[in-house]
Short mmCIF file of C-alpha atoms and ligand atoms in Angstrom, two decimals:
data_model
loop_
_atom_site.label_atom_id
_atom_site.label_comp_id
_atom_site.label_asym_id
_atom_site.label_seq_id
_atom_site.Cartn_x
_atom_site.Cartn_y
_atom_site.Cartn_z
CA MET A 1 30.38 -88.04 31.61
CA ALA A 2 32.20 -84.61 32.32
CA LYS A 3 35.73 -84.92 33.54
CA THR A 4 36.46 -83.96 37.18
CA PRO A 5 39.44 -81.72 37.75
CA ILE A 6 41.64 -82.96 40.46
CA THR A 7 45.40 -81.96 41.57
CA MET A 8 47.91 -84.94 41.94
CA ALA A 9 51.35 -85.06 43.32
CA ARG A 10 53.90 -87.72 43.00
CA GLY A 11 55.70 -86.92 46.08
CA ASP A 12 58.93 -88.74 47.13
CA GLY A 13 60.54 -92.02 47.66
CA ILE A 14 58.13 -94.73 46.40
CA GLY A 15 55.59 -92.15 45.76
CA PRO A 16 56.06 -91.89 42.03
CA GLU A 17 56.06 -95.47 41.47
CA ILE A 18 52.69 -96.11 43.28
CA MET A 19 51.18 -92.77 41.71
CA ASP A 20 51.90 -94.47 38.29
CA SER A 21 50.34 -97.65 39.38
CA THR A 22 47.19 -95.78 40.72
CA LEU A 23 47.06 -93.59 37.63
CA GLN A 24 47.14 -96.83 35.36
CA VAL A 25 44.23 -98.48 37.49
CA LEU A 26 42.11 -95.31 37.39
CA GLU A 27 42.52 -94.87 33.71
CA ALA A 28 41.77 -98.27 32.91
CA ALA A 29 38.88 -98.19 34.90
CA GLY A 30 37.42 -95.27 33.18
CA ALA A 31 37.51 -92.89 36.06
CA GLN A 32 36.60 -89.40 34.26
CA LEU A 33 39.45 -87.18 35.70
CA ASP A 34 41.29 -83.67 34.37
CA ILE A 35 44.45 -84.12 36.23
CA GLU A 36 46.52 -81.15 37.25
CA GLU A 37 50.02 -82.33 38.40
CA ILE A 38 52.02 -80.37 41.07
CA GLU A 39 55.33 -80.63 42.61
CA ILE A 40 55.45 -81.04 46.42
CA GLY A 41 57.97 -82.60 49.20
CA LYS A 42 61.84 -82.92 48.95
CA ALA A 43 62.77 -80.71 45.76
CA VAL A 44 60.55 -78.16 46.96
CA TYR A 45 61.95 -78.03 50.41
CA GLU A 46 65.32 -78.06 48.95
CA ARG A 47 64.47 -74.85 46.92
CA GLY A 48 64.10 -73.04 50.31
CA ILE A 49 60.43 -73.50 50.77
CA PRO A 50 59.77 -74.26 54.29
CA SER A 51 56.24 -75.43 53.56
CA GLY A 52 57.32 -77.94 51.01
CA ILE A 53 54.84 -76.53 48.44
CA GLU A 54 54.93 -73.62 46.10
CA ASP A 55 52.51 -70.74 46.17
CA SER A 56 51.17 -71.45 42.71
CA SER A 57 50.31 -74.98 43.63
CA TRP A 58 47.65 -73.58 45.93
CA ASP A 59 45.85 -71.90 42.97
CA SER A 60 45.56 -75.39 41.51
CA LEU A 61 44.08 -76.75 44.95
CA ARG A 62 41.77 -74.14 45.34
CA ARG A 63 40.48 -74.49 41.61
CA THR A 64 39.95 -78.37 42.00
CA LYS A 65 39.25 -78.85 45.68
CA VAL A 66 40.74 -82.44 45.36
CA PHE A 67 43.96 -83.73 46.11
CA LEU A 68 45.33 -86.96 45.14
CA LYS A 69 48.73 -86.91 47.01
CA ALA A 70 51.73 -89.41 46.96
CA PRO A 71 53.56 -89.74 50.13
CA ILE A 72 56.38 -87.15 50.73
CA THR A 73 59.92 -87.41 52.63
CA THR A 74 59.64 -84.68 55.47
CA PRO A 75 63.18 -83.36 55.63
CA GLN A 76 64.62 -83.76 59.29
CA GLY A 77 65.78 -80.68 61.16
CA GLY A 78 64.94 -77.11 61.99
CA GLY A 79 62.74 -74.87 59.80
CA PHE A 80 61.09 -77.31 57.70
CA LYS A 81 57.21 -77.36 58.40
CA SER A 82 54.79 -80.66 57.85
CA LEU A 83 53.30 -80.33 54.54
CA ASN A 84 50.47 -82.60 55.44
CA VAL A 85 49.41 -80.25 58.89
CA THR A 86 50.10 -77.31 56.36
CA VAL A 87 47.53 -78.59 54.03
CA ARG A 88 45.09 -79.93 56.39
CA LYS A 89 45.20 -76.46 58.38
CA SER A 90 45.20 -74.27 55.29
CA LEU A 91 42.16 -75.98 53.64
CA SER A 92 40.22 -76.85 56.92
CA LEU A 93 40.33 -80.63 56.38
CA PHE A 94 38.75 -81.37 59.69
CA ALA A 95 38.21 -84.89 59.26
CA ASN A 96 40.81 -87.75 58.77
CA VAL A 97 39.01 -90.86 57.75
CA ARG A 98 40.95 -94.22 57.76
CA PRO A 99 39.49 -97.47 57.18
CA CYS A 100 41.20 -100.32 58.99
CA ILE A 101 40.40 -103.71 57.57
CA SER A 102 41.92 -107.17 57.76
CA TYR A 103 41.87 -109.56 54.81
CA HIS A 104 41.73 -112.84 56.41
CA PRO A 105 42.42 -115.67 55.16
CA PHE A 106 44.35 -113.74 52.16
CA VAL A 107 46.76 -111.64 54.16
CA GLU A 108 48.18 -112.82 57.46
CA THR A 109 46.48 -111.28 60.62
CA ASP A 110 45.92 -112.13 64.21
CA HIS A 111 42.65 -110.41 63.94
CA PRO A 112 40.38 -112.04 61.08
CA GLY A 113 37.23 -110.10 61.84
CA MET A 114 38.73 -106.63 62.07
CA ASP A 115 37.00 -104.05 59.92
CA LEU A 116 36.58 -100.61 61.52
CA VAL A 117 36.94 -96.81 60.39
CA ILE A 118 38.86 -94.24 62.37
CA ILE A 119 37.56 -90.69 62.31
CA ARG A 120 40.17 -88.37 63.51
CA GLU A 121 39.42 -84.52 64.22
CA ASN A 122 42.07 -83.24 62.36
CA GLU A 123 42.53 -79.33 63.23
CA GLU A 124 42.37 -78.82 67.31
CA ASP A 125 43.64 -80.30 70.22
CA LEU A 126 47.27 -80.23 71.06
CA TYR A 127 48.11 -79.82 67.25
CA GLY A 128 47.46 -76.11 67.74
CA GLY A 129 51.20 -75.92 68.43
CA ILE A 130 50.62 -73.28 71.24
CA GLU A 131 53.37 -73.91 73.67
CA TYR A 132 55.01 -71.86 76.25
CA ARG A 133 58.01 -72.23 78.54
CA GLN A 134 56.58 -70.59 81.74
CA SER A 135 59.55 -70.81 83.63
CA GLN A 136 63.18 -72.16 83.75
CA ASP A 137 61.57 -75.65 84.75
CA VAL A 138 58.13 -75.59 83.09
CA MET A 139 56.93 -76.24 79.68
CA ALA A 140 53.32 -76.02 78.84
CA SER A 141 51.01 -76.97 75.63
CA LEU A 142 47.74 -75.73 75.16
CA LYS A 143 45.03 -78.07 74.45
CA ILE A 144 42.19 -76.55 72.36
CA ILE A 145 39.10 -78.06 72.12
CA SER A 146 36.01 -75.84 70.56
CA ARG A 147 32.19 -76.55 70.54
CA PRO A 148 31.96 -76.07 66.66
CA GLY A 149 34.94 -78.26 66.07
CA CYS A 150 33.32 -81.08 68.15
CA GLU A 151 30.22 -80.52 66.13
CA ARG A 152 31.47 -80.82 62.93
CA ILE A 153 33.52 -83.96 63.55
CA ALA A 154 30.73 -85.68 65.77
CA ARG A 155 28.34 -85.02 62.85
CA TYR A 156 30.66 -85.97 60.13
CA ALA A 157 31.36 -89.31 62.12
CA PHE A 158 27.50 -90.06 62.23
CA GLU A 159 26.83 -89.07 58.61
CA TYR A 160 29.59 -91.30 57.59
CA ALA A 161 28.33 -94.27 59.46
CA LYS A 162 25.01 -93.56 57.93
CA ALA A 163 26.28 -93.19 54.30
CA ASN A 164 28.62 -96.32 54.67
CA GLY A 165 26.19 -98.81 56.29
CA ARG A 166 27.89 -98.83 59.51
CA LYS A 167 26.05 -99.85 62.76
CA LYS A 168 27.77 -98.21 65.46
CA VAL A 169 29.86 -95.01 66.52
CA THR A 170 32.32 -95.29 69.44
CA CYS A 171 33.70 -92.05 70.96
CA MET A 172 36.98 -92.17 72.93
CA THR A 173 38.19 -89.57 75.45
CA LYS A 174 40.12 -89.05 78.64
CA ASP A 175 37.05 -86.95 79.89
CA ASN A 176 37.48 -88.50 83.63
CA ILE A 177 40.70 -86.50 83.61
CA MET A 178 40.32 -83.59 81.17
CA LYS A 179 36.76 -82.79 82.16
CA MET A 180 36.39 -79.58 80.20
CA SER A 181 38.27 -80.20 76.93
CA ASP A 182 37.58 -83.95 76.41
CA GLY A 183 34.50 -83.65 78.44
CA LEU A 184 33.06 -81.25 75.69
CA PHE A 185 34.00 -83.75 72.99
CA HIS A 186 32.24 -86.37 74.80
CA LYS A 187 29.29 -84.02 75.51
CA VAL A 188 28.71 -82.84 72.03
CA PHE A 189 29.02 -86.62 70.78
CA ASP A 190 25.99 -87.46 72.78
CA GLU A 191 24.22 -84.35 71.83
CA ILE A 192 24.58 -84.84 68.12
CA GLY A 193 24.22 -88.84 68.43
CA GLU A 194 20.59 -87.86 69.77
CA GLU A 195 19.63 -87.09 66.09
CA TYR A 196 20.75 -90.54 64.86
CA PRO A 197 18.89 -92.94 67.05
CA GLU A 198 19.28 -95.80 64.40
CA LEU A 199 23.02 -96.09 65.17
CA GLU A 200 24.24 -97.72 68.25
CA GLN A 201 26.60 -95.26 70.25
CA ASP A 202 28.96 -95.55 73.29
CA HIS A 203 31.82 -93.82 74.68
CA MET A 204 35.14 -95.47 76.32
CA ILE A 205 37.93 -93.95 78.22
CA ILE A 206 40.84 -93.83 75.60
CA ASP A 207 43.28 -95.98 77.70
CA ILE A 208 41.01 -98.87 77.81
CA GLY A 209 39.43 -98.31 74.19
CA ALA A 210 43.13 -98.14 72.83
CA ALA A 211 43.74 -101.44 74.33
CA LYS A 212 40.92 -102.91 73.14
CA VAL A 213 41.78 -101.72 69.67
CA ALA A 214 44.78 -103.52 69.98
CA SER A 215 43.38 -106.70 71.52
CA ASP A 216 39.80 -107.02 70.12
CA PRO A 217 39.37 -104.86 67.37
CA SER A 218 36.56 -106.79 65.73
CA ARG A 219 34.31 -105.40 68.48
CA PHE A 220 34.39 -101.85 66.61
CA ASP A 221 32.83 -100.29 63.94
CA VAL A 222 33.26 -96.32 63.57
CA ILE A 223 35.68 -94.65 66.27
CA LEU A 224 35.53 -91.25 66.69
CA LEU A 225 38.59 -89.30 68.23
CA PRO A 226 40.10 -85.99 69.13
CA ASN A 227 43.33 -85.39 66.95
CA LEU A 228 46.26 -86.71 69.23
CA TYR A 229 44.41 -89.77 70.73
CA GLY A 230 43.34 -90.42 66.86
CA ASP A 231 46.92 -90.02 65.60
CA ILE A 232 47.95 -92.63 67.99
CA VAL A 233 45.06 -95.08 67.81
CA SER A 234 44.82 -94.83 64.05
CA ASP A 235 48.48 -96.25 63.73
CA ILE A 236 47.63 -99.04 66.15
CA ALA A 237 44.77 -100.01 64.20
CA ALA A 238 46.52 -99.98 60.96
CA GLU A 239 49.38 -101.95 62.49
CA VAL A 240 46.93 -104.50 63.81
CA THR A 241 45.52 -105.25 60.47
CA GLY A 242 48.59 -106.81 59.70
CA SER A 243 49.54 -104.64 56.59
CA VAL A 244 50.37 -101.06 56.97
CA GLY A 245 51.04 -100.83 53.16
CA LEU A 246 47.11 -101.63 52.44
CA GLY A 247 45.60 -98.55 54.13
CA GLY A 248 44.16 -95.46 52.30
CA SER A 249 43.04 -92.41 53.85
CA SER A 250 40.99 -89.27 53.15
CA ASN A 251 41.42 -85.99 54.84
CA VAL A 252 38.07 -84.02 54.09
CA GLY A 253 36.39 -80.55 55.04
CA ALA A 254 33.24 -78.72 54.00
CA ASP A 255 34.79 -77.82 50.69
CA PHE A 256 38.12 -79.83 49.91
CA GLY A 257 39.40 -83.36 50.09
CA MET A 258 42.81 -84.81 50.28
CA PHE A 259 43.36 -88.41 49.72
CA GLU A 260 46.45 -90.60 50.05
CA ALA A 261 48.00 -93.87 51.51
CA VAL A 262 48.53 -94.42 55.05
CA HIS A 263 52.13 -95.10 54.90
CA GLY A 264 55.03 -92.95 53.96
CA SER A 265 57.63 -92.29 51.20
CA ALA A 266 59.58 -95.66 52.43
CA PRO A 267 62.84 -94.47 51.04
CA ASP A 268 64.32 -97.79 51.68
CA ILE A 269 62.73 -99.48 48.94
CA ALA A 270 62.48 -96.68 46.57
CA GLY A 271 63.17 -97.19 42.89
CA MET A 272 63.20 -101.04 43.51
CA GLY A 273 59.68 -101.74 41.87
CA VAL A 274 58.64 -103.67 45.01
CA ALA A 275 56.30 -101.05 46.53
CA ASN A 276 52.81 -102.05 47.25
CA PRO A 277 50.59 -99.34 45.31
CA SER A 278 47.39 -100.88 47.30
CA GLY A 279 47.30 -97.83 50.14
CA LEU A 280 47.11 -95.09 47.15
CA ILE A 281 44.98 -97.25 45.16
CA LEU A 282 42.46 -97.44 47.84
CA GLY A 283 42.99 -93.74 48.55
CA SER A 284 42.00 -93.04 45.14
CA VAL A 285 38.76 -95.31 45.60
CA MET A 286 37.77 -92.92 48.50
CA MET A 287 38.44 -89.85 46.21
CA LEU A 288 36.16 -91.32 43.67
CA VAL A 289 33.50 -91.84 46.11
CA HIS A 290 33.83 -88.15 47.38
CA ILE A 291 33.57 -86.84 43.51
CA GLY A 292 30.67 -88.83 42.82
CA GLN A 293 31.97 -91.46 40.73
CA GLY A 294 30.99 -94.24 42.99
CA ASP A 295 30.48 -96.77 40.23
CA VAL A 296 34.11 -96.46 39.03
CA ALA A 297 35.23 -96.66 42.81
CA SER A 298 33.28 -100.01 43.39
CA LYS A 299 34.92 -101.46 40.10
CA ILE A 300 38.39 -100.81 41.25
CA HIS A 301 37.85 -101.80 44.76
CA ASN A 302 36.19 -105.27 44.02
CA ALA A 303 38.89 -105.79 41.32
CA TRP A 304 41.77 -105.02 43.97
CA LEU A 305 39.82 -107.21 46.61
CA LYS A 306 39.98 -110.04 43.91
CA THR A 307 43.75 -109.40 43.25
CA ILE A 308 44.40 -109.97 47.01
CA GLU A 309 42.02 -113.14 47.21
CA ASP A 310 43.86 -114.59 43.92
CA GLY A 311 47.39 -114.51 46.02
CA PHE A 312 49.17 -111.66 43.95
CA HIS A 313 51.04 -110.22 46.73
CA THR A 314 53.83 -107.86 47.07
CA GLY A 315 57.11 -108.66 49.18
CA GLU A 316 55.77 -107.22 52.61
CA ILE A 317 52.73 -109.08 52.63
CA PHE A 318 53.82 -112.24 50.72
CA ARG A 319 53.80 -115.43 53.10
CA GLN A 320 54.62 -119.01 51.90
CA GLY A 321 51.40 -121.11 51.71
CA VAL A 322 48.90 -118.11 51.92
CA SER A 323 50.20 -116.23 49.02
CA LYS A 324 50.29 -117.47 45.50
CA HIS A 325 52.50 -115.05 43.19
CA LYS A 326 55.10 -112.73 44.51
CA VAL A 327 54.78 -109.78 42.53
CA GLY A 328 56.36 -106.25 42.21
CA SER A 329 54.38 -103.09 41.90
CA GLN A 330 53.97 -103.29 38.03
CA ASP A 331 52.57 -106.79 37.86
CA PHE A 332 50.51 -105.93 41.04
CA THR A 333 48.95 -103.12 39.00
CA LYS A 334 48.64 -105.39 35.82
CA ALA A 335 46.69 -107.93 37.89
CA VAL A 336 44.31 -105.45 39.18
CA ILE A 337 43.54 -104.04 35.81
CA GLU A 338 42.86 -107.37 34.48
CA ARG A 339 40.45 -108.27 37.20
CA LEU A 340 38.35 -104.75 36.86
CA GLY A 341 34.84 -106.11 36.20
CA SER A 342 35.30 -108.93 38.42
CA VAL A 343 34.24 -109.16 42.46
CA PRO A 344 35.85 -111.10 45.14
CA GLU A 345 34.18 -114.40 46.06
CA THR A 346 34.92 -114.58 49.72
CA LEU A 347 35.88 -110.98 50.96
CA ALA A 348 32.79 -108.76 50.90
CA VAL A 349 31.94 -107.03 47.71
CA GLN A 350 31.76 -103.13 47.90
CA LYS A 351 29.31 -101.23 46.31
CA TYR A 352 29.32 -97.29 46.28
CA ALA A 353 26.32 -95.33 45.15
CA ALA A 354 27.03 -93.80 41.56
CA GLY A 355 26.93 -90.24 41.61
CA SER A 356 26.37 -89.68 45.59
CA GLY A 357 29.51 -87.34 46.10
CA ALA A 358 30.98 -85.61 48.90
CA MET A 359 28.65 -85.86 51.96
CA VAL A 360 26.70 -82.64 52.36
CA MET A 361 26.82 -81.49 56.02
CA PRO A 362 23.85 -79.62 57.70
CA PRO A 363 25.05 -76.11 59.16
CA LEU A 364 26.26 -75.90 62.66
CA LYS A 365 23.56 -75.52 65.44
CA PRO A 366 22.52 -71.88 66.32
CA VAL A 367 24.72 -70.36 69.20
CA VAL A 368 22.98 -69.94 72.59
CA GLN A 369 24.51 -67.01 74.17
CA GLU A 370 25.38 -67.73 77.88
CA LYS A 371 25.51 -65.16 80.49
CA ILE A 372 29.36 -64.73 81.29
CA GLU A 373 30.49 -63.42 84.76
CA ARG A 374 34.07 -62.88 85.81
CA VAL A 375 34.64 -64.20 89.18
CA GLY A 376 38.52 -64.47 89.74
CA VAL A 377 41.76 -64.63 88.10
CA ASP A 378 44.81 -67.28 88.14
CA LEU A 379 48.21 -65.63 88.17
CA ASN A 380 51.08 -67.77 87.45
CA LEU A 381 54.66 -66.72 88.58
CA THR A 382 58.20 -67.91 89.13
CA TRP A 383 59.17 -68.67 92.88
CA HIS A 384 62.00 -70.35 94.52
CA GLY A 385 60.91 -70.23 98.10
CA THR A 386 57.92 -72.60 99.97
CA ALA A 387 54.23 -72.34 99.17
CA ASP A 388 53.96 -70.76 102.60
CA GLU A 389 56.43 -68.08 102.06
CA LEU A 390 54.76 -67.15 98.71
CA ALA A 391 51.09 -67.18 100.19
CA ALA A 392 52.88 -64.44 103.02
CA LYS A 393 54.18 -62.46 100.18
CA VAL A 394 51.11 -62.29 98.31
CA GLN A 395 48.53 -61.69 101.12
CA ALA A 396 50.21 -58.43 101.82
CA CYS A 397 49.21 -57.38 98.09
CA VAL A 398 45.50 -58.39 97.95
CA ASN A 399 43.03 -55.73 97.55
CA ASP A 400 39.58 -55.62 99.16
CA ASN A 401 37.70 -57.51 96.58
CA LEU A 402 40.11 -60.39 95.57
CA ALA A 403 41.05 -62.79 98.15
CA LEU A 404 43.76 -65.54 97.81
CA GLN A 405 41.86 -68.99 97.52
CA MET A 406 44.56 -71.45 96.87
CA ILE A 407 48.27 -71.86 95.15
CA SER A 408 48.92 -75.00 93.18
CA ASN A 409 52.22 -76.60 91.72
CA ARG A 410 51.89 -78.61 88.49
CA GLY A 411 48.16 -78.74 89.01
CA VAL A 412 48.19 -79.94 92.75
CA LYS A 413 47.19 -77.46 95.63
CA VAL A 414 50.22 -76.77 97.85
CA TRP A 415 48.45 -73.91 100.22
CA PRO A 416 46.43 -73.79 102.05
CA ASN A 417 47.15 -77.02 103.96
CA GLY A 418 49.40 -78.75 101.23
CA GLN A 419 51.19 -81.85 101.77
CA PRO A 420 54.72 -81.50 102.69
CA ASP A 421 55.74 -84.18 100.23
CA THR A 422 54.36 -82.73 97.22
CA PHE A 423 57.31 -81.77 94.86
CA CYS A 424 57.45 -78.28 93.42
CA ALA A 425 58.75 -77.21 90.27
CA ASP A 426 59.54 -73.33 89.85
CA ASN A 427 56.26 -72.02 88.58
CA TYR A 428 53.26 -71.66 90.92
CA ARG A 429 49.58 -70.64 90.32
CA LEU A 430 47.86 -68.27 92.40
CA ARG A 431 44.06 -68.42 92.45
CA PHE A 432 42.33 -65.05 93.25
CA MET A 433 38.45 -65.09 93.86
CA GLY A 434 35.99 -62.28 94.14
CA VAL A 435 35.18 -61.80 97.95
CA ASP A 436 31.78 -63.65 98.97
CA GLY A 437 31.60 -64.86 95.18
CA SER A 438 31.22 -61.25 93.91
CA THR A 439 31.69 -60.32 90.26
CA VAL A 440 35.51 -59.13 89.71
CA LYS A 441 36.04 -55.92 87.79
CA THR A 442 39.04 -55.91 85.23
CA SER A 443 40.20 -52.81 86.98
CA GLN A 444 40.58 -54.86 90.40
CA VAL A 445 42.80 -57.42 88.68
CA ILE A 446 45.15 -54.71 87.36
CA ALA A 447 45.23 -53.07 90.56
CA LEU A 448 46.28 -56.42 92.23
CA MET A 449 48.91 -57.06 89.53
CA ASP A 450 50.33 -53.77 90.01
CA ARG A 451 50.74 -54.26 93.84
CA MET A 452 52.09 -57.61 93.19
CA ASN A 453 54.49 -56.06 90.51
CA LYS A 454 55.66 -53.44 92.82
CA ALA A 455 56.49 -56.23 95.38
CA ASP A 456 58.95 -57.79 92.69
CA MET A 457 56.57 -60.77 92.03
CA ASN A 458 57.58 -62.39 88.52
CA PHE A 459 54.30 -62.99 86.66
CA THR A 460 54.62 -65.60 83.93
CA LYS A 461 50.86 -65.87 82.78
CA SER A 462 47.24 -64.73 83.72
CA VAL A 463 44.04 -66.19 83.08
CA MET A 464 40.48 -64.70 83.85
CA LEU A 465 38.05 -67.15 85.90
CA ASN A 466 34.63 -66.69 84.36
CA MET A 467 31.18 -68.32 85.16
CA PHE A 468 29.02 -69.28 82.17
CA ASP A 469 25.33 -69.38 83.01
CA GLY A 470 26.54 -70.10 86.59
CA LYS A 471 28.76 -73.22 85.85
CA ALA A 472 32.57 -72.74 86.36
CA GLY A 473 34.48 -72.23 83.42
CA PHE A 474 37.56 -73.40 85.03
CA THR A 475 38.55 -76.67 87.03
CA LYS A 476 39.57 -77.17 90.71
CA ALA A 477 43.30 -77.92 91.34
CA GLN A 478 43.82 -81.52 92.78
CA GLY A 479 43.27 -81.39 96.58
CA GLU A 480 41.19 -78.01 96.52
P1 NAD B 1 57.37 -95.52 56.12
O1 NAD B 1 55.69 -95.82 56.19
O2 NAD B 1 57.48 -94.87 54.72
O3 NAD B 1 57.81 -96.90 56.14
C1 NAD B 1 57.75 -97.90 57.01
C2 NAD B 1 58.12 -99.35 56.61
O4 NAD B 1 57.11 -99.73 55.89
C3 NAD B 1 59.48 -99.22 55.74
O5 NAD B 1 59.93 -100.67 56.02
C4 NAD B 1 58.84 -99.27 54.25
O6 NAD B 1 59.47 -99.97 53.38
C5 NAD B 1 57.58 -100.25 54.53
N1 NAD B 1 56.60 -99.59 53.45
C6 NAD B 1 55.72 -98.43 53.62
N2 NAD B 1 54.86 -98.33 52.51
C7 NAD B 1 55.04 -99.42 51.76
C8 NAD B 1 54.52 -100.12 50.68
N3 NAD B 1 53.58 -99.21 49.97
N4 NAD B 1 54.94 -101.05 50.11
C9 NAD B 1 56.02 -101.91 50.63
N5 NAD B 1 56.41 -101.49 51.95
C10 NAD B 1 56.21 -100.49 52.45
O7 NAD B 1 57.56 -94.76 57.21
P2 NAD B 1 58.93 -94.17 57.72
O8 NAD B 1 60.05 -94.87 57.22
O9 NAD B 1 58.74 -93.84 59.27
O10 NAD B 1 59.04 -92.71 56.85
C11 NAD B 1 59.53 -92.35 55.58
C12 NAD B 1 59.30 -91.09 55.32
O11 NAD B 1 57.97 -90.79 55.14
C13 NAD B 1 59.78 -90.00 56.40
O12 NAD B 1 60.40 -88.86 55.77
C14 NAD B 1 58.37 -89.57 56.71
O13 NAD B 1 58.37 -88.27 57.27
C15 NAD B 1 57.45 -89.56 55.58
N6 NAD B 1 55.99 -89.94 55.68
C16 NAD B 1 55.19 -89.28 54.98
C17 NAD B 1 53.66 -89.42 55.14
C18 NAD B 1 52.93 -88.73 54.12
O14 NAD B 1 53.40 -88.09 53.21
N7 NAD B 1 51.65 -88.98 54.27
C19 NAD B 1 53.34 -90.28 56.01
C20 NAD B 1 54.19 -90.97 57.00
C21 NAD B 1 55.64 -90.67 56.85
#
């Protein structure tokens, strides 16, 4: 069998120790790998490279398209960028996959039946880092959710469920509040879901969904989440399994895959020989499935499960009466290698198809061009008086085709007929609409802004308001 080239980095803290264990297991199991090593993390940051990765390392990643990565220590303080975020974005790794499984009765857990997979969108949402200080008092972050982004991740979740014998996909959003951004994520989940009638599908509001993951995780199978909720819920789920040290994770895109442990570099136990290498070993199992060596992946996964069943446990999961042998990283690794070829007796035996390789994703659906019509504009400005005073000043500037419809503060309507009790910060949003629903020209908006500017109005932001096939591309303010 031809060797598959991969890029590997040993990382920081316990990284080199757990990578050493993982490489020993991969070799003993007969994984066919041609490994290129790169350096990432602390040493690279300290050479003054803010991304934590040298330019030359990208050449290796682009060549192999597969990255087996140990955790790194992210330096605290200004100027340094998260290496994980940089790699995810640079290589378009749009899906983060995290199986969260409890190993009852061999590892102590409050949730014996837990066996779920979190699929988190990895590129969009509030992680765009587009933030503004709109006024002295007000900060704003932009939440970006795109249709192609939703389609890719929803399709990935359904394809993943199909390929891995899962039965149900649950999407979680907050679309009762964020009707447009989360609304799109939910809507596209429903649309793509129609192509997978064999899979059970449901949607939950994220707050109750996250609570149920913590209290009753056995009800879930695959959970699909936008980026920020995915970040939070995947940590809750990993914690609930009872063993953060046991989780592997993959970040995959159309062309690239990055495989790692869920946990960090654990500097508190680095160099002591006690770290649990399981997370990275299971990350490498996901890598083997991705590169088409499913038979080797099954061999390692089953040997690992048998090791856990036989009670070989590292310190952080060792429990008197449940565990049998308290082992360090090396003895644990030895126990896994000795069990290659064995299968677990109580825990479920894993079987990955040999040679299946990375999931092939169908192309995006063709775009249907909608009719776009500009109907108004929202202008933000700094103001220290009352909303009524602001309205009076602005009314003197409106031109014949743009009427002031409402003023809001922090999303709540404060004019006309605002509530006297509403607290106002110093940034106001003024909504102007075309008179009698007429289309608005850019030149009319510019003329209005010019008049307001001459009246000494301090703009902070403007957003055009459009209709898409007759449907509003903007929400109403609370109380509007
Ligand atoms: P951590 O996951 O490194 O450690 C949390 C706790 O879990 C510690 O007590 C640690 O000893 C223990 N632990 C973690 N992995 C273990 C293992 N394999 N075996 C036994 N015990 C284990 O989280 P942290 O302390 O918040 O972060 C430490 C560093 O790791 C930080 O610099 C952080 O930025 C970085 N980090 C990196 C990644 C990554 O590279 N993917 C992910 C998370 C955190």
